[in-house]
PDB file of C-alpha atoms and ligand atoms in Angstrom:
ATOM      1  CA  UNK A  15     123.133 -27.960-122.776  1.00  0.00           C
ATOM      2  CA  UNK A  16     121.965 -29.062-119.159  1.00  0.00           C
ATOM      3  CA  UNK A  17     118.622 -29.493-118.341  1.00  0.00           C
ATOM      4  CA  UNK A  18     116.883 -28.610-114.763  1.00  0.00           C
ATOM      5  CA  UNK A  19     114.375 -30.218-113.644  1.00  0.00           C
ATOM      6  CA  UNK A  20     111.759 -28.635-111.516  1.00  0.00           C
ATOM      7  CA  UNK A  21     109.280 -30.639-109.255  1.00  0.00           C
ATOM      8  CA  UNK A  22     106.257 -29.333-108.960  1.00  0.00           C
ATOM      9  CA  UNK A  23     105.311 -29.469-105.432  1.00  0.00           C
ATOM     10  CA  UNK A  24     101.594 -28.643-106.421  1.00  0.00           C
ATOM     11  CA  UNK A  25     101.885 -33.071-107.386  1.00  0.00           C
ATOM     12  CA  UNK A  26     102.126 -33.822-103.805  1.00  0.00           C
ATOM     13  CA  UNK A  27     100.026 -34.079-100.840  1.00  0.00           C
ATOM     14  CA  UNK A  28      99.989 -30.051 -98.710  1.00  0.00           C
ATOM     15  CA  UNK A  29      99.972 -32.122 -95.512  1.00  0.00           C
ATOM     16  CA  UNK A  30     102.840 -33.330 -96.074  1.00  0.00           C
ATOM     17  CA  UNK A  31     105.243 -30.288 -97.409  1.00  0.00           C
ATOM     18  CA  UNK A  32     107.903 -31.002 -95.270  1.00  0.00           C
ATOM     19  CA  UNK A  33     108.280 -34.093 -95.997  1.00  0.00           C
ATOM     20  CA  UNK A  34     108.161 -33.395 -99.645  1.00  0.00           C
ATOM     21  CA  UNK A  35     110.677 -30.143 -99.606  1.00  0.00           C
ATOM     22  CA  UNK A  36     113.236 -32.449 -97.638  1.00  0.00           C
ATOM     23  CA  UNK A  37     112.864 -35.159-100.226  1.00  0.00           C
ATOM     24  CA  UNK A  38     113.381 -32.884-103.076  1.00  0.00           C
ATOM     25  CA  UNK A  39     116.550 -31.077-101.001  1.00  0.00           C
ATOM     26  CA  UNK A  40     118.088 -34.514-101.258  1.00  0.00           C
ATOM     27  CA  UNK A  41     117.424 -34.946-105.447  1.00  0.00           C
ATOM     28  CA  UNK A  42     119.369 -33.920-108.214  1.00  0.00           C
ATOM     29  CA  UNK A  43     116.816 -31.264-109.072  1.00  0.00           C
ATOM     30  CA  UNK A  44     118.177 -27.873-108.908  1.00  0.00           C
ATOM     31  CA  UNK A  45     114.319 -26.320-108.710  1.00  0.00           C
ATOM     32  CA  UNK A  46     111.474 -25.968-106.810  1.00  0.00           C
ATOM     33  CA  UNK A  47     108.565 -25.337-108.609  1.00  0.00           C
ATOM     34  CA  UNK A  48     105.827 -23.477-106.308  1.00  0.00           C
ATOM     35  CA  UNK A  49     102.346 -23.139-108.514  1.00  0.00           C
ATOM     36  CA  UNK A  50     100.273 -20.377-107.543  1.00  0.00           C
ATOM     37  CA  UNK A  51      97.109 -20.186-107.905  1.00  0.00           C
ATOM     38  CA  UNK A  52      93.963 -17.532-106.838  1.00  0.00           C
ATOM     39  CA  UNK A  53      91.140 -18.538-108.195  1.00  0.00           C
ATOM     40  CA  UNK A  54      90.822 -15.883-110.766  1.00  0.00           C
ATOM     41  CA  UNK A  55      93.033 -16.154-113.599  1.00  0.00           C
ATOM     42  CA  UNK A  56      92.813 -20.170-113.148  1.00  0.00           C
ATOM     43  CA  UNK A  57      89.977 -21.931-111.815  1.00  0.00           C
ATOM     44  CA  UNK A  58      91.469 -23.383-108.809  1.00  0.00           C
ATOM     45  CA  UNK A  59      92.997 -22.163-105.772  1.00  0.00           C
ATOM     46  CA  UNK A  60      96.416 -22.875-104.126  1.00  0.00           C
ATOM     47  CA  UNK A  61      98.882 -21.326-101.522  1.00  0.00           C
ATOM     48  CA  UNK A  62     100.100 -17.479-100.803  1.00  0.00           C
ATOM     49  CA  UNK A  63     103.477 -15.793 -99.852  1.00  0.00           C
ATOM     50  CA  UNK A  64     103.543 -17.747 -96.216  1.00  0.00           C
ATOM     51  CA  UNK A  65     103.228 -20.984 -97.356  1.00  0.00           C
ATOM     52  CA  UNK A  66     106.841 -20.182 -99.654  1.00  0.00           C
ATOM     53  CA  UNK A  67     108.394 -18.577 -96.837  1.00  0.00           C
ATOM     54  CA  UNK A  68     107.722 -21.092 -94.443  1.00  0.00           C
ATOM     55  CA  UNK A  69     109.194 -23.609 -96.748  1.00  0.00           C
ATOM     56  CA  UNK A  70     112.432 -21.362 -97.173  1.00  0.00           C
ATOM     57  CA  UNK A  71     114.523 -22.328 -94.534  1.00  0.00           C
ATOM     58  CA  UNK A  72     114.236 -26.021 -94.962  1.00  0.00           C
ATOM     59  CA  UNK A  73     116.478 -26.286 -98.252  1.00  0.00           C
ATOM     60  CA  UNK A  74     118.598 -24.016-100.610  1.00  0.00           C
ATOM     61  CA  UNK A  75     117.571 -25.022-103.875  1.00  0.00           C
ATOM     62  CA  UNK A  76     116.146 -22.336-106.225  1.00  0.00           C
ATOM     63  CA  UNK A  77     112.486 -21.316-105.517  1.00  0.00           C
ATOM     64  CA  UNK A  78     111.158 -21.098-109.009  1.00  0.00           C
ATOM     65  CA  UNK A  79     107.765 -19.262-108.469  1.00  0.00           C
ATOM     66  CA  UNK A  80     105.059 -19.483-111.233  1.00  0.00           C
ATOM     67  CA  UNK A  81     101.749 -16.683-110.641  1.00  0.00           C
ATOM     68  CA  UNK A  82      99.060 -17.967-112.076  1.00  0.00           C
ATOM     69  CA  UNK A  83      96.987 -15.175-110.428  1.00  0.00           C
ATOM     70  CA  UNK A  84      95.813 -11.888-111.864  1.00  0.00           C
ATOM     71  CA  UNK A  85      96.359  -8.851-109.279  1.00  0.00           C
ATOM     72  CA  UNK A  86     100.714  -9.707-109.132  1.00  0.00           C
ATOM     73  CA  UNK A  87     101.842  -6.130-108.899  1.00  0.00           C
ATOM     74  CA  UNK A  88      99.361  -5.772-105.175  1.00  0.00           C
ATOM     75  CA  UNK A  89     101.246  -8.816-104.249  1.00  0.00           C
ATOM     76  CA  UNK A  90     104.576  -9.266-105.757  1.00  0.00           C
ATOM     77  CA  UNK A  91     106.264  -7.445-102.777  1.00  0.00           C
ATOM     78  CA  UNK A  92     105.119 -10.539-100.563  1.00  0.00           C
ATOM     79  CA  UNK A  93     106.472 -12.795-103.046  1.00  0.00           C
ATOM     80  CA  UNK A  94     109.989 -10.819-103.578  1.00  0.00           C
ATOM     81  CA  UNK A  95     109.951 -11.007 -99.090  1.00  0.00           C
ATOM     82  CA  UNK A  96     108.923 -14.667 -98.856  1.00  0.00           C
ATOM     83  CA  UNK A  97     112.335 -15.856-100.647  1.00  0.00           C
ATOM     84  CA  UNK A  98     111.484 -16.373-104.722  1.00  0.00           C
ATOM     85  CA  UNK A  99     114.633 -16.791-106.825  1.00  0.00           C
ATOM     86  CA  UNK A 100     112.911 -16.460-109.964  1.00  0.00           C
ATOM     87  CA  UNK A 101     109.441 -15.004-110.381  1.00  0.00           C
ATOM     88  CA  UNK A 102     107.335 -15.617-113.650  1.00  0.00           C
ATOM     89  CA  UNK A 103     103.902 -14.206-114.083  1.00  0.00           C
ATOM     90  CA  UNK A 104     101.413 -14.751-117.025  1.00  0.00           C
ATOM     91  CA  UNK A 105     101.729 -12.575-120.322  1.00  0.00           C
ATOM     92  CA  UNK A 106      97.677 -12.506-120.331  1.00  0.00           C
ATOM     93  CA  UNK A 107      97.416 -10.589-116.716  1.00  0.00           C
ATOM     94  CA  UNK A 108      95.956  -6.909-117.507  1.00  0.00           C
ATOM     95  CA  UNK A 109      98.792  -5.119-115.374  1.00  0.00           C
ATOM     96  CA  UNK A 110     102.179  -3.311-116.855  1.00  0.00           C
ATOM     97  CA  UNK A 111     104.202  -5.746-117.216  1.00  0.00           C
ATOM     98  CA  UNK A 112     107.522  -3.744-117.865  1.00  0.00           C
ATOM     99  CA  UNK A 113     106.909  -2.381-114.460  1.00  0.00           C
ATOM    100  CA  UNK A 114     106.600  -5.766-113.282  1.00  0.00           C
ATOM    101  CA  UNK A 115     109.983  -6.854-114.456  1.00  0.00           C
ATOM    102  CA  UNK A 116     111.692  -3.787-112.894  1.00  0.00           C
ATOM    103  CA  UNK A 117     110.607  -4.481-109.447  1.00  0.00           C
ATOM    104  CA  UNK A 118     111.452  -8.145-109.501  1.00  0.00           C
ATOM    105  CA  UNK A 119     115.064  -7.291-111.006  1.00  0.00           C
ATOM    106  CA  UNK A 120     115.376  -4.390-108.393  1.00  0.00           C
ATOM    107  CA  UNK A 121     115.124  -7.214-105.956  1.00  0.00           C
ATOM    108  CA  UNK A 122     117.813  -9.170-107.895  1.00  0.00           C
ATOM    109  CA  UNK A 123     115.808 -11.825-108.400  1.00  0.00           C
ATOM    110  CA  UNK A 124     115.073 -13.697-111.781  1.00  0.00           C
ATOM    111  CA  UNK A 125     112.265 -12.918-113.496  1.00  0.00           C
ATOM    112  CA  UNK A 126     110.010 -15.167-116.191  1.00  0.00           C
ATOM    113  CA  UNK A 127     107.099 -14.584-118.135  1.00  0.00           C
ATOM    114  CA  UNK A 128     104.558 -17.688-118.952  1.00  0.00           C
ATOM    115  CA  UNK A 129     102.237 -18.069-121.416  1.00  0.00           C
ATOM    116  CA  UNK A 130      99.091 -20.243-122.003  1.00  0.00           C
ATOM    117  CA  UNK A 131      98.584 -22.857-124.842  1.00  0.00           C
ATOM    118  CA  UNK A 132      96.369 -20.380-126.770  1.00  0.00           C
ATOM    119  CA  UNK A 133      99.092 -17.461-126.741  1.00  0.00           C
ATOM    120  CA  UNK A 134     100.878 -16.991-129.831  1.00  0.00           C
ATOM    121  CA  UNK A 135     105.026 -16.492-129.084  1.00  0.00           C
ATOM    122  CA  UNK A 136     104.852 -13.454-131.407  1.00  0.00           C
ATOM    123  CA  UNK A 137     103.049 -11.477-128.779  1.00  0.00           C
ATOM    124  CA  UNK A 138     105.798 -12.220-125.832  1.00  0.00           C
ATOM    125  CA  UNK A 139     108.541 -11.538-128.728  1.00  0.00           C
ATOM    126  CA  UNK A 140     109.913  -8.038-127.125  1.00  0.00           C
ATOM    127  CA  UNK A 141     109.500  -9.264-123.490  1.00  0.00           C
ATOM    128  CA  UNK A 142     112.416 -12.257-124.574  1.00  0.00           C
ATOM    129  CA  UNK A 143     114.639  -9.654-124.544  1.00  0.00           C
ATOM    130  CA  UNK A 144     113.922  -8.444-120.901  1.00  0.00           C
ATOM    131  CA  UNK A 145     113.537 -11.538-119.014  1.00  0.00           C
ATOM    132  CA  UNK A 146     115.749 -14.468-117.959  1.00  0.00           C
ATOM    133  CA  UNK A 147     112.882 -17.415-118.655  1.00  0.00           C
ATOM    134  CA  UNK A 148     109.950 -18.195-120.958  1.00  0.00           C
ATOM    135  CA  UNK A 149     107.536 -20.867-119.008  1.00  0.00           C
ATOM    136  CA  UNK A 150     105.359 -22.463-121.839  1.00  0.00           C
ATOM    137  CA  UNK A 151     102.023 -24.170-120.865  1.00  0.00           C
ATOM    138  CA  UNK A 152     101.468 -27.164-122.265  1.00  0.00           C
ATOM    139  CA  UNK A 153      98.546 -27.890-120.778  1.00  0.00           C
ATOM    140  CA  UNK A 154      95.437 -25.318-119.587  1.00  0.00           C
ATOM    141  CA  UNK A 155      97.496 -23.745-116.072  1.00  0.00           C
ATOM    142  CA  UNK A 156      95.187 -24.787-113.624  1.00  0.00           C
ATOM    143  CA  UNK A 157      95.476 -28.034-112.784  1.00  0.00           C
ATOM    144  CA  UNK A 158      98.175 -31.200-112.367  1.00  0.00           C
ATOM    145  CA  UNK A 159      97.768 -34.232-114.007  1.00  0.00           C
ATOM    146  CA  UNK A 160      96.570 -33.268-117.151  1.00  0.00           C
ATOM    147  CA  UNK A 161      97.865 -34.434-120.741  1.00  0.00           C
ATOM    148  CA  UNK A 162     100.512 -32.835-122.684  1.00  0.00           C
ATOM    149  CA  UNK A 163     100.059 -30.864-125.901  1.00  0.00           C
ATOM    150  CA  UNK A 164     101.426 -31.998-128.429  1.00  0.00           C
ATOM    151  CA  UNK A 165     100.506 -28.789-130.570  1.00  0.00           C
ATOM    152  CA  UNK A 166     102.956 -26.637-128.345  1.00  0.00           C
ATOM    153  CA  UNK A 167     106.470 -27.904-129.557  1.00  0.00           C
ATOM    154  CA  UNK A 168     106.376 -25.679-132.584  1.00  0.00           C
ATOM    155  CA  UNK A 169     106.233 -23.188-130.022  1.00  0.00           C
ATOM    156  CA  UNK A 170     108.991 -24.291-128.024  1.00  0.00           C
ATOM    157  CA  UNK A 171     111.186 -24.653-131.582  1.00  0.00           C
ATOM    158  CA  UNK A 172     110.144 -20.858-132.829  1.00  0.00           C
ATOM    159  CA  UNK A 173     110.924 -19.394-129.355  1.00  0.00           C
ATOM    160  CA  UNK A 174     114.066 -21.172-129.309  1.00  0.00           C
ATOM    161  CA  UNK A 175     115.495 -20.256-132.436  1.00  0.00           C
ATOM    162  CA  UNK A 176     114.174 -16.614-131.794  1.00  0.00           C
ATOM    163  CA  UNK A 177     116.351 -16.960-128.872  1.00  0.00           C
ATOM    164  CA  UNK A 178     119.482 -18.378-130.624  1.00  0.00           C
ATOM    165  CA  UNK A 179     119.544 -16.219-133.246  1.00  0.00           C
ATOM    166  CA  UNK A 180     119.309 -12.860-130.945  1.00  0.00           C
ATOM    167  CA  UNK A 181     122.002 -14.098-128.810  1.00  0.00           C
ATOM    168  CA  UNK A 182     119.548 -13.919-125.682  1.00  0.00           C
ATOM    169  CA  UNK A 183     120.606 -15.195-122.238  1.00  0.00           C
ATOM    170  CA  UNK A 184     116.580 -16.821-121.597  1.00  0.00           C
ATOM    171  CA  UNK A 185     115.730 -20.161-120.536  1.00  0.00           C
ATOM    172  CA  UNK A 186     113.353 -21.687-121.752  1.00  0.00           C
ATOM    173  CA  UNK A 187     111.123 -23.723-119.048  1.00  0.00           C
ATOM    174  CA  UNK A 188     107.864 -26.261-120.309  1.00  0.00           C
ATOM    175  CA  UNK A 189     104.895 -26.596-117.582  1.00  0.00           C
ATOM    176  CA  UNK A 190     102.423 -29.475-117.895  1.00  0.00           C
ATOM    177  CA  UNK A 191     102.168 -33.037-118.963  1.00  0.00           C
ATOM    178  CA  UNK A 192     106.353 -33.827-118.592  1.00  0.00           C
ATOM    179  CA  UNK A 193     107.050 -37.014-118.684  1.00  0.00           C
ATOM    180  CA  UNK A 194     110.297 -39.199-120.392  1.00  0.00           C
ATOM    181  CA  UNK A 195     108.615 -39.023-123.708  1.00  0.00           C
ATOM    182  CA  UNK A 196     107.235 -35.746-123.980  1.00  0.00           C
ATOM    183  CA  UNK A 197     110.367 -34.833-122.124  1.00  0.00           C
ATOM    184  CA  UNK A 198     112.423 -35.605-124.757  1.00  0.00           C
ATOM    185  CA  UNK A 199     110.363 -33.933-127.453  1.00  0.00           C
ATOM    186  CA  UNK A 200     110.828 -30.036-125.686  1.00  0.00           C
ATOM    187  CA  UNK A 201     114.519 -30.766-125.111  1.00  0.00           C
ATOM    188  CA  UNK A 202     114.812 -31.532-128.792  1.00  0.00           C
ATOM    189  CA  UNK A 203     112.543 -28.494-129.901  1.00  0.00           C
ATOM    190  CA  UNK A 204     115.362 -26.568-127.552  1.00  0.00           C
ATOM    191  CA  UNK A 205     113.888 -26.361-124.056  1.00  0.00           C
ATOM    192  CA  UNK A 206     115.657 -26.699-121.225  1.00  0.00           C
ATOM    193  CA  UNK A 207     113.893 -26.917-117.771  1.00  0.00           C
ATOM    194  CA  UNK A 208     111.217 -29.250-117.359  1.00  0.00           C
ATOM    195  CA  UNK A 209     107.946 -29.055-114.466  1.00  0.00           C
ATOM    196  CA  UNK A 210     107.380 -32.194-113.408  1.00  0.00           C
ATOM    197  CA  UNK A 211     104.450 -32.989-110.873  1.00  0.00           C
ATOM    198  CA  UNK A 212     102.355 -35.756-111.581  1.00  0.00           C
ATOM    199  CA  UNK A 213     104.744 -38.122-113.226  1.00  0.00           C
ATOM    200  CA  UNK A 214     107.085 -37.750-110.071  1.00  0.00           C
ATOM    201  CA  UNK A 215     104.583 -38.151-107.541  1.00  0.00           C
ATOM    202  CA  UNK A 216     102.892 -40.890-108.675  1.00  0.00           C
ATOM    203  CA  UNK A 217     106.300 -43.078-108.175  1.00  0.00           C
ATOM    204  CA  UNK A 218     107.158 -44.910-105.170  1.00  0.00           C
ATOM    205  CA  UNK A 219     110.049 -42.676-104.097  1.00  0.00           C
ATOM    206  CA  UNK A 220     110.023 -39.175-105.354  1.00  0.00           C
ATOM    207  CA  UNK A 221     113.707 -39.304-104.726  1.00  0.00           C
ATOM    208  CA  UNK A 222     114.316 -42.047-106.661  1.00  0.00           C
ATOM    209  CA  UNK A 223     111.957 -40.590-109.238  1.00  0.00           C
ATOM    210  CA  UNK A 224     113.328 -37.311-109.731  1.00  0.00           C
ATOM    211  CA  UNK A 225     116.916 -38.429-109.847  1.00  0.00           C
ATOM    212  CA  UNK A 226     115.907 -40.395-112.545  1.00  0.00           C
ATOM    213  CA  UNK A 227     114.281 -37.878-114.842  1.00  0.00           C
ATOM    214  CA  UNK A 228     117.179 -35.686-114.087  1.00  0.00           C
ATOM    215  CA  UNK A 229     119.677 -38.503-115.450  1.00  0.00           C
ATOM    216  CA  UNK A 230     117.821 -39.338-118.875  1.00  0.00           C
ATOM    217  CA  UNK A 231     118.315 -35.601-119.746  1.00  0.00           C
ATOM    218  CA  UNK A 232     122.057 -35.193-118.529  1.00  0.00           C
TER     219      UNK A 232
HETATM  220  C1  LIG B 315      99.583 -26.313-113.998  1.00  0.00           C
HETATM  221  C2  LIG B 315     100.847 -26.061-113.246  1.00  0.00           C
HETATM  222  C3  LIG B 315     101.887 -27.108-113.392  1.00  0.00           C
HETATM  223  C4  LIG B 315     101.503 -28.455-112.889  1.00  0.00           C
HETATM  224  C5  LIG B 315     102.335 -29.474-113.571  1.00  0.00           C
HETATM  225  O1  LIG B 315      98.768 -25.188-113.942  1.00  0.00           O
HETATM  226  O2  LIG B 315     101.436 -24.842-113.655  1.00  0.00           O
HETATM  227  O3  LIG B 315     103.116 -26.709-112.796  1.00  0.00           O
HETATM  228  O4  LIG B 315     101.642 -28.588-111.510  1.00  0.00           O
HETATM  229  O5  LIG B 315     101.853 -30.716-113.197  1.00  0.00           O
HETATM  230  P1  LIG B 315     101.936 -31.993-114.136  1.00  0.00           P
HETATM  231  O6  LIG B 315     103.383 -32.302-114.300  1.00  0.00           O
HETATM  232  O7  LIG B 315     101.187 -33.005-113.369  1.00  0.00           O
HETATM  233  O8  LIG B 315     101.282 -31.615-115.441  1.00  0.00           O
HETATM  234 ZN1  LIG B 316     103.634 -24.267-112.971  1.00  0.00          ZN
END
Protein backbone atom coordinates (compact mmCIF):
# COMPACT_ATOMS: atom_id res chain seq x y z
CA UNK A 1 0.00 0.00 0.00
CA UNK A 2 1.15 3.76 -0.48
CA UNK A 3 2.04 5.78 2.19
CA UNK A 4 1.30 9.78 2.54
CA UNK A 5 3.22 11.73 4.16
CA UNK A 6 1.97 14.74 5.97
CA UNK A 7 4.25 17.72 7.07
CA UNK A 8 3.39 19.18 9.90
CA UNK A 9 3.55 22.80 9.40
CA UNK A 10 3.31 23.33 13.29
CA UNK A 11 7.68 22.21 12.74
CA UNK A 12 8.27 25.40 11.04
CA UNK A 13 8.74 28.94 11.78
CA UNK A 14 4.69 31.03 11.59
CA UNK A 15 6.64 33.93 10.08
CA UNK A 16 7.43 32.28 7.50
CA UNK A 17 4.12 30.21 6.27
CA UNK A 18 4.36 31.15 2.92
CA UNK A 19 7.39 30.25 2.40
CA UNK A 20 6.83 26.95 4.00
CA UNK A 21 3.25 26.11 2.17
CA UNK A 22 5.09 26.88 -1.25
CA UNK A 23 7.90 24.56 -0.32
CA UNK A 24 5.67 21.79 0.63
CA UNK A 25 3.35 22.54 -2.79
CA UNK A 26 6.53 21.62 -4.60
CA UNK A 27 7.19 18.00 -2.45
CA UNK A 28 5.98 14.73 -3.02
CA UNK A 29 3.76 14.98 0.03
CA UNK A 30 0.20 14.71 -0.77
CA UNK A 31 -0.78 16.41 2.90
CA UNK A 32 -0.77 19.26 4.82
CA UNK A 33 -0.91 18.73 8.25
CA UNK A 34 -2.42 21.96 10.14
CA UNK A 35 -2.18 21.26 14.21
CA UNK A 36 -4.63 23.03 16.14
CA UNK A 37 -4.35 23.91 19.19
CA UNK A 38 -6.55 26.17 22.04
CA UNK A 39 -5.09 25.97 24.99
CA UNK A 40 -7.59 23.79 26.65
CA UNK A 41 -7.56 20.32 25.68
CA UNK A 42 -3.57 20.71 25.12
CA UNK A 43 -1.45 22.98 26.93
CA UNK A 44 -0.33 25.15 24.21
CA UNK A 45 -1.86 27.40 21.83
CA UNK A 46 -1.71 27.59 17.98
CA UNK A 47 -3.68 29.09 14.96
CA UNK A 48 -7.69 29.39 14.14
CA UNK A 49 -9.88 29.02 10.95
CA UNK A 50 -8.07 32.30 9.21
CA UNK A 51 -4.79 31.28 9.46
CA UNK A 52 -6.04 27.80 7.16
CA UNK A 53 -7.94 29.85 4.90
CA UNK A 54 -5.43 32.25 4.23
CA UNK A 55 -3.09 29.49 3.39
CA UNK A 56 -5.77 27.92 0.93
CA UNK A 57 -5.20 29.53 -2.12
CA UNK A 58 -1.50 29.14 -2.24
CA UNK A 59 -1.46 25.24 -3.07
CA UNK A 60 -3.94 22.31 -3.76
CA UNK A 61 -2.69 19.66 -1.73
CA UNK A 62 -5.06 18.11 0.87
CA UNK A 63 -5.56 20.19 4.09
CA UNK A 64 -5.47 17.48 6.67
CA UNK A 65 -6.80 19.33 9.82
CA UNK A 66 -6.10 17.81 13.32
CA UNK A 67 -8.40 19.70 16.52
CA UNK A 68 -6.70 19.37 19.33
CA UNK A 69 -9.21 21.76 21.01
CA UNK A 70 -12.24 20.97 23.11
CA UNK A 71 -15.40 23.23 22.07
CA UNK A 72 -15.20 21.68 17.92
CA UNK A 73 -18.91 21.56 17.33
CA UNK A 74 -19.02 25.96 18.22
CA UNK A 75 -16.31 26.01 15.69
CA UNK A 76 -16.31 23.33 13.17
CA UNK A 77 -18.45 25.48 10.76
CA UNK A 78 -15.29 27.88 10.50
CA UNK A 79 -13.18 25.01 9.88
CA UNK A 80 -15.63 23.22 7.17
CA UNK A 81 -15.58 27.38 5.46
CA UNK A 82 -11.82 27.89 5.77
CA UNK A 83 -11.09 24.90 3.16
CA UNK A 84 -10.32 21.44 5.42
CA UNK A 85 -10.31 18.29 3.29
CA UNK A 86 -10.28 16.06 6.12
CA UNK A 87 -11.20 17.04 9.65
CA UNK A 88 -10.18 14.81 12.74
CA UNK A 89 -11.06 15.76 16.24
CA UNK A 90 -10.06 13.99 19.56
CA UNK A 91 -12.16 10.88 20.85
CA UNK A 92 -11.63 12.43 24.56
CA UNK A 93 -13.60 15.92 23.70
CA UNK A 94 -17.00 15.84 25.87
CA UNK A 95 -19.25 16.78 22.73
CA UNK A 96 -21.49 14.16 20.48
CA UNK A 97 -19.37 12.99 18.41
CA UNK A 98 -21.81 11.17 15.93
CA UNK A 99 -23.18 14.58 15.38
CA UNK A 100 -19.82 15.70 14.72
CA UNK A 101 -19.21 13.29 11.92
CA UNK A 102 -22.54 14.16 10.22
CA UNK A 103 -21.80 17.74 9.78
CA UNK A 104 -18.30 17.27 8.49
CA UNK A 105 -19.63 14.52 5.90
CA UNK A 106 -22.62 16.89 5.04
CA UNK A 107 -19.87 19.16 3.93
CA UNK A 108 -18.27 16.29 1.93
CA UNK A 109 -15.34 16.52 3.56
CA UNK A 110 -13.27 13.63 5.25
CA UNK A 111 -13.58 13.14 8.58
CA UNK A 112 -10.94 11.45 11.33
CA UNK A 113 -11.03 10.79 14.82
CA UNK A 114 -7.56 10.92 16.99
CA UNK A 115 -6.76 9.53 20.00
CA UNK A 116 -4.13 10.13 22.77
CA UNK A 117 -1.39 7.63 23.93
CA UNK A 118 -3.45 6.77 27.06
CA UNK A 119 -6.74 5.83 24.99
CA UNK A 120 -7.36 2.31 24.61
CA UNK A 121 -8.49 1.42 20.62
CA UNK A 122 -11.39 -0.58 22.11
CA UNK A 123 -13.17 2.60 23.04
CA UNK A 124 -12.93 4.24 19.30
CA UNK A 125 -13.91 0.54 18.01
CA UNK A 126 -17.62 1.59 16.66
CA UNK A 127 -16.47 5.07 15.46
CA UNK A 128 -13.90 2.87 12.78
CA UNK A 129 -16.80 2.12 11.12
CA UNK A 130 -18.01 5.79 10.56
CA UNK A 131 -14.95 7.59 9.73
CA UNK A 132 -12.41 7.64 6.88
CA UNK A 133 -9.06 8.02 9.33
CA UNK A 134 -7.78 6.99 12.77
CA UNK A 135 -4.85 9.65 13.83
CA UNK A 136 -2.86 7.82 16.66
CA UNK A 137 -0.72 9.95 19.08
CA UNK A 138 2.37 8.79 19.68
CA UNK A 139 3.47 11.26 21.67
CA UNK A 140 1.34 13.62 24.43
CA UNK A 141 -0.63 16.12 21.44
CA UNK A 142 0.66 19.24 22.45
CA UNK A 143 3.80 19.82 21.39
CA UNK A 144 6.53 19.08 18.30
CA UNK A 145 9.64 17.64 18.86
CA UNK A 146 8.96 15.22 21.29
CA UNK A 147 10.04 11.38 21.31
CA UNK A 148 8.13 8.62 19.88
CA UNK A 149 6.35 5.87 21.81
CA UNK A 150 7.35 2.99 21.37
CA UNK A 151 4.38 1.45 23.50
CA UNK A 152 1.82 2.62 20.73
CA UNK A 153 2.60 0.12 17.80
CA UNK A 154 0.51 -2.58 19.37
CA UNK A 155 -2.01 -0.09 18.89
CA UNK A 156 -1.39 0.67 15.45
CA UNK A 157 -1.24 -3.47 14.75
CA UNK A 158 -4.80 -4.11 16.74
CA UNK A 159 -6.47 -1.17 14.92
CA UNK A 160 -5.18 -2.38 11.77
CA UNK A 161 -6.19 -5.79 11.80
CA UNK A 162 -9.62 -4.59 13.29
CA UNK A 163 -9.69 -2.73 10.14
CA UNK A 164 -8.69 -5.59 7.74
CA UNK A 165 -10.75 -7.97 9.01
CA UNK A 166 -14.11 -5.67 8.84
CA UNK A 167 -13.35 -4.76 5.38
CA UNK A 168 -13.26 -0.93 6.45
CA UNK A 169 -12.27 1.81 3.98
CA UNK A 170 -10.09 3.90 7.17
CA UNK A 171 -6.70 5.11 7.04
CA UNK A 172 -4.80 4.86 9.45
CA UNK A 173 -2.55 8.16 10.15
CA UNK A 174 0.48 8.17 13.23
CA UNK A 175 1.16 11.82 14.85
CA UNK A 176 4.38 12.40 16.80
CA UNK A 177 7.97 11.41 16.91
CA UNK A 178 8.12 10.13 12.84
CA UNK A 179 11.18 9.69 11.77
CA UNK A 180 12.92 6.81 9.14
CA UNK A 181 13.09 4.40 11.97
CA UNK A 182 10.06 4.77 13.81
CA UNK A 183 8.64 5.31 10.38
CA UNK A 184 9.19 2.07 9.40
CA UNK A 185 7.92 0.41 12.56
CA UNK A 186 3.95 1.97 12.03
CA UNK A 187 4.11 1.07 8.34
CA UNK A 188 4.94 -2.46 9.37
CA UNK A 189 2.30 -2.54 12.31
CA UNK A 190 -0.09 -1.40 9.12
CA UNK A 191 -0.19 2.40 9.16
CA UNK A 192 -0.20 4.33 6.41
CA UNK A 193 0.16 8.19 6.67
CA UNK A 194 2.85 9.53 8.60
CA UNK A 195 3.04 13.46 10.51
CA UNK A 196 6.20 14.57 10.16
CA UNK A 197 7.33 18.01 11.74
CA UNK A 198 10.39 18.08 13.52
CA UNK A 199 12.44 15.59 11.62
CA UNK A 200 11.63 17.61 8.33
CA UNK A 201 12.31 20.90 9.59
CA UNK A 202 15.30 20.42 11.16
CA UNK A 203 16.95 19.52 7.54
CA UNK A 204 18.54 21.92 5.34
CA UNK A 205 15.87 21.86 2.62
CA UNK A 206 12.45 20.80 3.64
CA UNK A 207 12.02 19.97 0.02
CA UNK A 208 14.71 17.88 -0.20
CA UNK A 209 13.69 16.44 3.15
CA UNK A 210 10.27 15.55 2.57
CA UNK A 211 10.85 14.04 -0.82
CA UNK A 212 13.03 11.88 0.84
CA UNK A 213 10.85 10.45 3.58
CA UNK A 214 8.23 10.09 0.97
CA UNK A 215 10.70 7.80 -1.20
CA UNK A 216 11.90 5.33 1.68
CA UNK A 217 8.16 4.44 2.11
CA UNK A 218 7.17 4.14 -1.71
C1 LIG B 1 1.54 17.17 18.36
C2 LIG B 1 1.08 17.39 16.96
C3 LIG B 1 1.97 16.82 15.91
C4 LIG B 1 3.34 17.40 15.87
C5 LIG B 1 4.25 16.42 15.22
O1 LIG B 1 0.55 17.56 19.25
O2 LIG B 1 -0.20 16.82 16.76
O3 LIG B 1 1.38 16.92 14.62
O4 LIG B 1 3.41 18.62 15.20
O5 LIG B 1 5.54 16.92 15.34
P1 LIG B 1 6.82 15.99 15.43
O6 LIG B 1 6.92 15.27 14.13
O7 LIG B 1 7.90 16.96 15.67
O8 LIG B 1 6.58 15.04 16.58
ZN1 LIG C 1 -1.11 16.62 14.58
Amino acid sequence: MKTIISPSILGGSFSNMEKVISDLDQSKAEYIHFDVMDGDFVPNLTFGPQFISNLRFKTKKIFDVHLMIKRVGTYLDDYIKGGSDIITFHYEIDENLNELVNKIRENNIKVGIAIKPKTHWLEIKKYLHTVDQVIIMTVEPGFGGQSFMNNQIKKIEDISNYIKENNLDVNIEIDGGVNYETGKLCIQAGANILVAGSFLFKQENLITATNKLNDFFN
